[in-house]
Short mmCIF file of C-alpha atoms in Angstrom, two decimals:
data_model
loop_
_atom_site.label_atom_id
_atom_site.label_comp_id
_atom_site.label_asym_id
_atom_site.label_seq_id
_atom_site.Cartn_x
_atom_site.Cartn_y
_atom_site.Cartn_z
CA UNK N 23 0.00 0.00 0.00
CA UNK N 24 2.73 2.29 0.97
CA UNK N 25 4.54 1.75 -1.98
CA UNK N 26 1.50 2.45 -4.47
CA UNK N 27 1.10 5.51 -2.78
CA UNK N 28 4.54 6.58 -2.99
CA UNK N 29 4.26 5.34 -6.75
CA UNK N 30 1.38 7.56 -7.47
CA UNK N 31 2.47 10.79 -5.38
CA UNK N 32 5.74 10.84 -7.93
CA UNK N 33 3.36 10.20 -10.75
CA UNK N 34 1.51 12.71 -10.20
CA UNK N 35 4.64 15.18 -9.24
CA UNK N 36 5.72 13.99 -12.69
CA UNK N 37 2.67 15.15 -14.05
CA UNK N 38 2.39 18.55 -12.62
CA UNK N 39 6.35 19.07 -13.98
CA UNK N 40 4.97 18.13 -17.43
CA UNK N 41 2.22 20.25 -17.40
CA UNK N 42 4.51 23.41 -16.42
CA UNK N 43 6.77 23.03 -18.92
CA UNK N 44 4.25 22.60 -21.23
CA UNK N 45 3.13 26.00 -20.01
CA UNK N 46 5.96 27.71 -20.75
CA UNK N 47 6.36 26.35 -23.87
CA UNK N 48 2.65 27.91 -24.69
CA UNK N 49 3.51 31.39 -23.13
CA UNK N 50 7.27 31.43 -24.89
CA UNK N 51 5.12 30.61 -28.27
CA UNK N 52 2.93 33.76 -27.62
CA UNK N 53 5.36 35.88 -26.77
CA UNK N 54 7.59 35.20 -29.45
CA UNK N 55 4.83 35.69 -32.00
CA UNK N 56 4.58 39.08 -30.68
CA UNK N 57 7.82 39.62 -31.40
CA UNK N 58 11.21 39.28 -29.48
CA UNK N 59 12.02 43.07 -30.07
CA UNK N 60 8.91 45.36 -29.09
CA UNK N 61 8.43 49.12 -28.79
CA UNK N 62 5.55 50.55 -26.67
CA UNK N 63 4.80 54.94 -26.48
CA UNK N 64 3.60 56.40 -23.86
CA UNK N 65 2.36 60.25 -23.92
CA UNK N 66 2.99 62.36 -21.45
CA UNK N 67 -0.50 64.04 -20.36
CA UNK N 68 -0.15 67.85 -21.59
CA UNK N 69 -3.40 70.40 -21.55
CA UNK N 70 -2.27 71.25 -24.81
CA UNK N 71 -0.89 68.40 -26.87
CA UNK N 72 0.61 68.57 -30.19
CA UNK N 73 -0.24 64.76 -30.66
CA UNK N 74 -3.23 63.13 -32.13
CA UNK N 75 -3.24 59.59 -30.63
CA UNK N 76 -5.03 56.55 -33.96
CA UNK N 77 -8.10 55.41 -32.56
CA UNK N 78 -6.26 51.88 -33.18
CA UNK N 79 -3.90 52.13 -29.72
CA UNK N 80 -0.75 51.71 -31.70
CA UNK N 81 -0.38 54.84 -33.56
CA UNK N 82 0.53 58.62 -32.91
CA UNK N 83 0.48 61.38 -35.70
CA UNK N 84 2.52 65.08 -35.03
CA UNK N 85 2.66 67.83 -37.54
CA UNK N 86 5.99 68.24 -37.60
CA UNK N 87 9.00 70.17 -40.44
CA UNK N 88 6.57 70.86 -42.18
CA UNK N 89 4.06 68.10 -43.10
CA UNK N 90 2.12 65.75 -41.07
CA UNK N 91 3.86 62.35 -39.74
CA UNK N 92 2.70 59.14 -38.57
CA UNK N 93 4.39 56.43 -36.17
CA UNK N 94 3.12 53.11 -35.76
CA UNK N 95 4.16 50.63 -32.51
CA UNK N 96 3.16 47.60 -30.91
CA UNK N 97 1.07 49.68 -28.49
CA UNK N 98 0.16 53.36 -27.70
CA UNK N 99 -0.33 54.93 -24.09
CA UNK N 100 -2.44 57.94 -24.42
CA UNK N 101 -2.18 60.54 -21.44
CA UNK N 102 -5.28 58.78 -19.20
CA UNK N 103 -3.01 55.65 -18.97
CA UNK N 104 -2.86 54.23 -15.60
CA UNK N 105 0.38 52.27 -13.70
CA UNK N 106 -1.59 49.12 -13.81
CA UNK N 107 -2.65 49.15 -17.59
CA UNK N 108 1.11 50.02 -18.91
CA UNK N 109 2.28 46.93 -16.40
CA UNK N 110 -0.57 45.05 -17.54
CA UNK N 111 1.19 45.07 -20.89
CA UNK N 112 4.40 44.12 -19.82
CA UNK N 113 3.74 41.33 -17.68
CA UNK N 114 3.98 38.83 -19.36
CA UNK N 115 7.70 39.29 -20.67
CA UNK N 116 8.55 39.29 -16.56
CA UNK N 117 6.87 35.90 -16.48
CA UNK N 118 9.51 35.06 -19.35
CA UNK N 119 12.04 35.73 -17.32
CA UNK N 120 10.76 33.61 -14.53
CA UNK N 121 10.62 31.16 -16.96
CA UNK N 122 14.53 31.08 -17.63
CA UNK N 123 14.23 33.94 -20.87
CA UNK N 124 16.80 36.69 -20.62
CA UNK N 125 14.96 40.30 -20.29
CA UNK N 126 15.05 43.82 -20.65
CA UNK N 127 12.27 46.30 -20.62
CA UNK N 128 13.88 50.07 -21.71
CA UNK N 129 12.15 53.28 -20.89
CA UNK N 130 13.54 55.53 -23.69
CA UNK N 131 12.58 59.42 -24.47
CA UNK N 132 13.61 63.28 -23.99
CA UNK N 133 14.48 64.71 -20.70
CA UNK N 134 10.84 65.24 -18.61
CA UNK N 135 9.14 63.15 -20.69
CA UNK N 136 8.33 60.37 -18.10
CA UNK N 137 10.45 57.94 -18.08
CA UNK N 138 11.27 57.48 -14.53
CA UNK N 139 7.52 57.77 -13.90
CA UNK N 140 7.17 54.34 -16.19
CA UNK N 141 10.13 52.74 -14.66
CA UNK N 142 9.82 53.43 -10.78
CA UNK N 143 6.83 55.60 -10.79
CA UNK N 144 6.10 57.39 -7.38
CA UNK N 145 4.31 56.70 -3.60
CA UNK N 146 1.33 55.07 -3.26
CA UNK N 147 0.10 51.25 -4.48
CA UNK N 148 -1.85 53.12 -7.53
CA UNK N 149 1.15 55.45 -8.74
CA UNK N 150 4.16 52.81 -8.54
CA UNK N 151 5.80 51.70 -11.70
CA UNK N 152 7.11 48.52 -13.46
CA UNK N 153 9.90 47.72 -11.31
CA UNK N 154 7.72 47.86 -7.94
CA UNK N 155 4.94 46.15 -9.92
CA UNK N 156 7.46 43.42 -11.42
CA UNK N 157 9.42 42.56 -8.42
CA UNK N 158 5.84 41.79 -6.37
CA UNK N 159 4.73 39.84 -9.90
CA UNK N 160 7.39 37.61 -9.15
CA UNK N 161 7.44 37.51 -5.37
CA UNK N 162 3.76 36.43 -5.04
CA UNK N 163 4.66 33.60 -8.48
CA UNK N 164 7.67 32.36 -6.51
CA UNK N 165 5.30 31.85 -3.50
CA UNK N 166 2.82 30.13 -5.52
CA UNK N 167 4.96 27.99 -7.48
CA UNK N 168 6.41 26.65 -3.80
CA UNK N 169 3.20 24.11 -3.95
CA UNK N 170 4.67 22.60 -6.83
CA UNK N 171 8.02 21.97 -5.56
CA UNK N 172 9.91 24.86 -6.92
CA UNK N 173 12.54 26.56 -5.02
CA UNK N 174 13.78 30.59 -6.51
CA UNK N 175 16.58 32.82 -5.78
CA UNK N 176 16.23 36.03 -6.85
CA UNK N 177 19.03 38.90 -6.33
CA UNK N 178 19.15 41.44 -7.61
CA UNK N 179 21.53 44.94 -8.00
CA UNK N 180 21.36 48.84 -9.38
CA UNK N 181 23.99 49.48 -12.02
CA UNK N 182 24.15 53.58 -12.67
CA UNK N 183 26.09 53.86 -16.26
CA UNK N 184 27.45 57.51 -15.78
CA UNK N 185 30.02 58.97 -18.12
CA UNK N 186 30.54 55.16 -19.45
CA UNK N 187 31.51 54.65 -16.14
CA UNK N 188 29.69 52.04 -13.96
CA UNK N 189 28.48 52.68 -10.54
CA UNK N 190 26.78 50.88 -7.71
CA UNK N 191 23.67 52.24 -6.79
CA UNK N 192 23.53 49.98 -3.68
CA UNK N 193 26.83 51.07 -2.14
CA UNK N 194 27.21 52.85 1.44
CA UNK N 195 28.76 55.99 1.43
CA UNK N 196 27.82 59.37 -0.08
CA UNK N 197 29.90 61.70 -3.43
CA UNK N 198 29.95 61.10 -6.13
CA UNK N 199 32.69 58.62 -5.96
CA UNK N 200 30.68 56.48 -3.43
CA UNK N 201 30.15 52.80 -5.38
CA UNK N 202 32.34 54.01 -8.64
CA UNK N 203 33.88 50.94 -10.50
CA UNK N 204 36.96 51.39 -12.12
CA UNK N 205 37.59 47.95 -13.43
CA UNK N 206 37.33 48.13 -17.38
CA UNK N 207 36.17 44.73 -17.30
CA UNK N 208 33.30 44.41 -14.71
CA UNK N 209 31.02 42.83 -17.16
CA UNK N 210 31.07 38.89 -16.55
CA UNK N 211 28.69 37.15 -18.56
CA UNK N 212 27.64 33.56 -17.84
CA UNK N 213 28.53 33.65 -14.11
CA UNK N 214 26.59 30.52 -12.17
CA UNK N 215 25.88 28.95 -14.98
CA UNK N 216 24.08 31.62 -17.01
CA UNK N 217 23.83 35.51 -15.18
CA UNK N 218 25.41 38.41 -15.55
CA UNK N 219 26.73 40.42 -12.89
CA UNK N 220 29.34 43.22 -12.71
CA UNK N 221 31.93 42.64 -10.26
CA UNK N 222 32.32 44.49 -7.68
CA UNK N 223 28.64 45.56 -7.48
CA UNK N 224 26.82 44.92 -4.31
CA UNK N 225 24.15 41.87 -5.01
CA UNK N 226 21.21 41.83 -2.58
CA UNK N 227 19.25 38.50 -2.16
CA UNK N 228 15.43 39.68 -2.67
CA UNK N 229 12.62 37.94 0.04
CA UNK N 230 9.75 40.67 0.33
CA UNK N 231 8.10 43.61 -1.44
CA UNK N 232 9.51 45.99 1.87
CA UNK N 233 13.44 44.57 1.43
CA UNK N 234 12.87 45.65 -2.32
CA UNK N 235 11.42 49.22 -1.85
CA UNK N 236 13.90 50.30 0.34
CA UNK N 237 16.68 48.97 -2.16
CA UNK N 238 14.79 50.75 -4.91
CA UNK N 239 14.59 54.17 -2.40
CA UNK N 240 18.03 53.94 -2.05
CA UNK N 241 19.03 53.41 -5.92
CA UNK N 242 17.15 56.82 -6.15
CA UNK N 243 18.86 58.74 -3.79
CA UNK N 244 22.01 57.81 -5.55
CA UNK N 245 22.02 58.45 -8.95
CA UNK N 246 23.00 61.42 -10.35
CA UNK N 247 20.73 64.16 -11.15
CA UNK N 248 21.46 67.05 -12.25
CA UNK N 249 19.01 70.41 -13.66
CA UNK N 250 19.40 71.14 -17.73
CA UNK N 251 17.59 74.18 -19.43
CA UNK N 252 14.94 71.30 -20.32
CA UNK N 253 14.14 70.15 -16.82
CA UNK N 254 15.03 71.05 -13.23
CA UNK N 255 15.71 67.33 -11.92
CA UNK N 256 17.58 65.41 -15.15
CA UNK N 257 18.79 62.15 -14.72
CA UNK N 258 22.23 62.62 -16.19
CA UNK N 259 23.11 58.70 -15.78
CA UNK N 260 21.26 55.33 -17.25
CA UNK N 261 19.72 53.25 -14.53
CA UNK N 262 20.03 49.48 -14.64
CA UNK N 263 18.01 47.02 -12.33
CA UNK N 264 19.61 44.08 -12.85
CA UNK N 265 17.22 40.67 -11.07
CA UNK N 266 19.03 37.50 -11.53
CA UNK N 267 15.81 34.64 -10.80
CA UNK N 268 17.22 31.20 -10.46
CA UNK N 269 14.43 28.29 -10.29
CA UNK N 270 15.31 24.67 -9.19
CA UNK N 271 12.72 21.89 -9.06
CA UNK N 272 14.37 18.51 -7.24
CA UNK N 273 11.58 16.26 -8.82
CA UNK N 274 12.26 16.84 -12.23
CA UNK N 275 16.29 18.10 -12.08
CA UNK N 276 14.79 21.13 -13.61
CA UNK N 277 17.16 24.24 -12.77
CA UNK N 278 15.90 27.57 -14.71
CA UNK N 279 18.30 30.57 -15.06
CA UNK N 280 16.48 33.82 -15.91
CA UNK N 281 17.16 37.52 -15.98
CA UNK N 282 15.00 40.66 -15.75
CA UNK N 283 16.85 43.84 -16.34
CA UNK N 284 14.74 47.57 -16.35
CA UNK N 285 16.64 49.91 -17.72
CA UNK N 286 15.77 53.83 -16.71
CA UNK N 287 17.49 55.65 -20.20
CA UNK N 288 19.38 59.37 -19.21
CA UNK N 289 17.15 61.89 -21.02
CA UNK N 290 17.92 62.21 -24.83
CA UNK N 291 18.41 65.89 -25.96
CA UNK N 292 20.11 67.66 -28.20
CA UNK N 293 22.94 69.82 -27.11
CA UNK N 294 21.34 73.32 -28.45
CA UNK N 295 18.24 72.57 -26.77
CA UNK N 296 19.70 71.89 -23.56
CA UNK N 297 22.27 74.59 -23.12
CA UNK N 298 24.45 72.03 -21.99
CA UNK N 299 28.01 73.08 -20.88
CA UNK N 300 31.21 71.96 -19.10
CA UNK N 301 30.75 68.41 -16.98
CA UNK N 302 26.78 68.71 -18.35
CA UNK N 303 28.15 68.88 -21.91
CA UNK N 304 30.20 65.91 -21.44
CA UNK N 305 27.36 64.54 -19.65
CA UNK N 306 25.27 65.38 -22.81
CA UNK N 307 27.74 64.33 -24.99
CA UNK N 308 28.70 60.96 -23.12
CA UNK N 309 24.43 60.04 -22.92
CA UNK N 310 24.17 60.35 -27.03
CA UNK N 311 27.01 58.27 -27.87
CA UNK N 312 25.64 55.46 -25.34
CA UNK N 313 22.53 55.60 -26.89
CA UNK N 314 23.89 55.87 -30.42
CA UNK N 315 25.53 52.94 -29.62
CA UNK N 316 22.11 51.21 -28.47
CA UNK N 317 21.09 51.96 -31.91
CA UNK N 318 23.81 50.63 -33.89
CA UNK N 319 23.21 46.94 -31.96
CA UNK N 320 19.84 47.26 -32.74
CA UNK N 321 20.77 48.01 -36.54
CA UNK N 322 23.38 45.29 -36.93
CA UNK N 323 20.58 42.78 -35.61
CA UNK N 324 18.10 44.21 -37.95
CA UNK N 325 20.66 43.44 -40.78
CA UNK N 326 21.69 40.39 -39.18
CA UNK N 327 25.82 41.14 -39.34
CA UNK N 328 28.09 38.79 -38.51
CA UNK N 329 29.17 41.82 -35.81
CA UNK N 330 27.34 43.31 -33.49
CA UNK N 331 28.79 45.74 -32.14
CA UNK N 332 27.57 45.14 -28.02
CA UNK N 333 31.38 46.38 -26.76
CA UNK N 334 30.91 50.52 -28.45
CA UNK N 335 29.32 51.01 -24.68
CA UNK N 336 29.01 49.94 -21.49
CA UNK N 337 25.63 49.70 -21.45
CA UNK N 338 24.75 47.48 -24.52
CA UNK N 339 28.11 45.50 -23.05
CA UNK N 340 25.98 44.65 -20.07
CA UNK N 341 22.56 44.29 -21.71
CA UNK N 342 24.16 41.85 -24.59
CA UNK N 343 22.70 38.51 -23.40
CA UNK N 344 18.89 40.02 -23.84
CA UNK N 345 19.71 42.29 -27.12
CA UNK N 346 20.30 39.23 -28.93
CA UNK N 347 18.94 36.34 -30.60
CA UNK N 348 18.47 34.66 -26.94
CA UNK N 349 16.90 37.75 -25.45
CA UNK N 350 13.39 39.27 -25.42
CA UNK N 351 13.18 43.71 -25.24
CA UNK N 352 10.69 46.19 -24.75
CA UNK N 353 11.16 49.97 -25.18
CA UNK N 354 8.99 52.01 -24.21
CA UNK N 355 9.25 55.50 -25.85
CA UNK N 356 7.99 57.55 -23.69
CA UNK N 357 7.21 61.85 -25.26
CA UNK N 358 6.45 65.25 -24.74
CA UNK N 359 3.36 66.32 -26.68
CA UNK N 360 3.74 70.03 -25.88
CA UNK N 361 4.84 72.21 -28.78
CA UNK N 362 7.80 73.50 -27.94
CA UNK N 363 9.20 69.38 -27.42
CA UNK N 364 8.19 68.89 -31.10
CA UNK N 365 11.77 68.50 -32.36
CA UNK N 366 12.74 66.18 -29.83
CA UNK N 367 9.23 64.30 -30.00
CA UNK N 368 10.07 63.75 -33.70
CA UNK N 369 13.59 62.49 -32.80
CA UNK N 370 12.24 60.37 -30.22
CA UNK N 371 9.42 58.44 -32.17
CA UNK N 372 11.94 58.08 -34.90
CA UNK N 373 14.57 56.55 -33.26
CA UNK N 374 11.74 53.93 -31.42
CA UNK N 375 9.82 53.68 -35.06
CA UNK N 376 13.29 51.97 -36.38
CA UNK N 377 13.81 49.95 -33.34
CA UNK N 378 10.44 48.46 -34.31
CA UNK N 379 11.39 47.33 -37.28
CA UNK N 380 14.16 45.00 -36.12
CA UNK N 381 13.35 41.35 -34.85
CA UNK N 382 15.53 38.74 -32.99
CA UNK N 383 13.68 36.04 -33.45
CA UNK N 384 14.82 36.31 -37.19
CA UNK N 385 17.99 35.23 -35.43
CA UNK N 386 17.25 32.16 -34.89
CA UNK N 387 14.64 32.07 -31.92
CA UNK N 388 15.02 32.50 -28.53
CA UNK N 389 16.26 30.20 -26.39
CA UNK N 390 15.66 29.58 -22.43
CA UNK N 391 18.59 29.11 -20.23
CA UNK N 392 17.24 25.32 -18.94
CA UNK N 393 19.40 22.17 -17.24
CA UNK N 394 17.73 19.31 -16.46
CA UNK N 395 19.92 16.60 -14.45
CA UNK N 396 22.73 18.96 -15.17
CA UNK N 397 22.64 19.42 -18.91
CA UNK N 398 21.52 22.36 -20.61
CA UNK N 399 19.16 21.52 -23.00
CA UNK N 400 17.63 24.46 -25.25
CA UNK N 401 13.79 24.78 -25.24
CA UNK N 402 12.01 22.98 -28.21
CA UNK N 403 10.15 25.97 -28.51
CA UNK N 404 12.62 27.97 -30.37
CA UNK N 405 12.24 26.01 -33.93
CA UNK N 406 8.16 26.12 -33.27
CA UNK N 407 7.92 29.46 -32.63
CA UNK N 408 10.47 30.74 -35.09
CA UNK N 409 8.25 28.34 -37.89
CA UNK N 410 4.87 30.20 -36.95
CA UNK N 411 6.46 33.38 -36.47
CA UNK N 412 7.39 33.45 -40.54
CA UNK N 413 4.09 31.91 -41.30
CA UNK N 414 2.55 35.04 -40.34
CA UNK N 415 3.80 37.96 -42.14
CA UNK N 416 2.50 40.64 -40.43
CA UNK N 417 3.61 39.34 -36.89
CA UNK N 418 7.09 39.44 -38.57
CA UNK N 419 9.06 43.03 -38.48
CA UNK N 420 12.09 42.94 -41.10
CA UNK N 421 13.18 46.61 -42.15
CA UNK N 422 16.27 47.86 -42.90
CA UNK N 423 17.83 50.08 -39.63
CA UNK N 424 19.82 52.37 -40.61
CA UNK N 425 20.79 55.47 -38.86
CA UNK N 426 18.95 54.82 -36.56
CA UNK N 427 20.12 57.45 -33.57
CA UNK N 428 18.63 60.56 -34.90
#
């Protein structure tokens, strides 16, 4: 008797293992036919917007040079967006990352725009932003998937990229010199089997929601703002939550190795419009060549070289395992729609319209970081997916990308 019922309890473990996996082969499959490269706009409520928002919720028109122009994305945020609808959105790509996927969800746009407001958003349960909203996704998901034997570590660390120089957000101690790393080399890609960290950054093991606000709070306090002619508080600095998630079930050998980065963008403004000068020039100067940079990876996937260029910066340098053909990215770019932002509006949507147009999965699929019984073994899902994916045309975004940092 005993042993039927020890027979039947590993059964039915066995089951429940199958039936998981099977579920993330289904949700990988969806998200990949939505494409592995995605590009979200939010607007910025304004009394008196420049903007006329498609009644379809993916397109934005602006009169702008001179003639009317239209941008089309995966999805538009019009100024009555709440918190909870724009996370609603993005969920499911932090479930990919619980599922062993490699992520990164950008929040890309002019200085004052809103792009902190996305990312972090501000007190109170209705006004916080993804990262709050993400880290309690997974928190209450690691909970629930305890029932079914699985065990997660999650830890996670603040990367500021200032003056392509790194710095730990996390660090004690106060200048701007507090938490600077000088080591050229900090990147380390496939550390414990499949994470990236940057050495010498503090790495903070992540148990509840409060542990992760107050390591948020004091990311905040650190970074390095500074006030521009375009807004009195500019982030100056890229902002980099980095959340390694490991997953190990004992039943079925199953270790999963996942990553969710958010990336906070510095403002993007040109130099005449900001009245940059001295250390905020170089600032200025230092922030467009980063995300020029972004843009030329994103091009050389679009044309899918045989280089891509991750090692121009330090940020795509850290960001390479989810820019790739292994990765899954969503930018949000978030704009201005007051007149006097027009130009930089225009640049904006540009720059996110071309970024659109490029798709990883054209690469080859992507690929979660899995081991079962110690061996990795690349999901199935990758030659499924990639199959349907170019069975549908229009779920399928190949354009050429070039120049694409306006």
């Amino acid at each position: 008797m005993l042993g039927r019922l020890i027979r039947r309890v590993a059964n039915l473990e066995a089951a429940i293992a199958e039936s998981t996996a099977q579920r993330r082969e289904l949700h990988n499959q969806l998200v990949e036919l939505r494409g592995n490269i995605r590009v979200f706009s939010r607007v910025k409520p304004h009394p008196a917007s420049a903007l006329t928002l498609g009644g379809d919720g993916a397109s934005v028109r602006l009169f702008a040079e001179g003639k009317d122009q239209g941008f089309t994305f995966d999805r538009v945020f019009g100024p009555q967006s709440t918190q909870a609808e724009v996370f609603q959105e993005v969920s499911e790509l932090v479930q990919s990352a619980l599922d062993g996927f490699k992520v990164c969800l950008f929040s890309y746009g002019q200085t004052g725009a809103g792009k902190t407001h996305t990312m972090q958003g501000s007190k109170g349960p209705d006004a916080q932003g993804i990262i709050p909203r993400a880290i309690l996704k997974i928190l209450d998901e690691v909970e629930r998937l305890k029932e079914q034997g699985w065990v997660y570590e999650l830890e996670a660390s603040f990367i500021e990229v200032y003056n392509e120089t790194f710095k730990d957000l996390l660090a004690d101690g106060k200048g701007r010199d507090a938490g600077k790393i000088t080591d050229q080399n900090a990147v380390k890609h496939g550390v414990a089997g499949g994470h990236t960290q940057v050495a010498g950054a503090t790495t903070v093991r992540i148990t509840t929601t409060d542990a992760a606000a107050a390591l948020v709070r004091k990311a905040a306090q650190a970074r390095a703002c500074e006030a521009t002619a375009m807004n009195a508080v500019s982030s100056r600095s890229h902002s980099v939550f980095m959340l390694n998630i490991t997953g190990r079930h004992a039943a079925s050998a199953t270790t999963l190795r996942g990553a969710l980065n958010l990336v906070d963008l510095a403002g993007s403004e040109r130099l005449n419009r900001s009245q940059a000068e001295g250390q905020r020039q170089k600032e200025a100067c230092s922030i467009n060549k980063s995300l020029s940079s972004l843009g030329d990876v994103f091009a050389a996937l679009a044309s899918k070289s045989a280089h891509v260029p991750y090692r121009n910066s330090k940020l795509t340098h850290l960001l390479q395992p989810c820019l790739g053909g292994s990765g899954k990215t969503l930018m949000f770019v978030n704009v201005n729609p007051e007149a006097p932002s027009l130009q930089e509006t225009l640049c904006s949507l540009r720059f996110a319209a071309k970024v659109n147009s490029c798709e990883t999965a054209a690469r080859g699929g992507a690929k979660r970081h899995v081991e079962r019984a110690g061996c990795e073994a690349p999901s199935s899902s990758a030659a499924t997916a990639q199959v349907t994916l170019h069975s549908i045309p229009s779920l399928s975004k190949h354009a050429s990308l070039a120049g694409l940092y306006m």
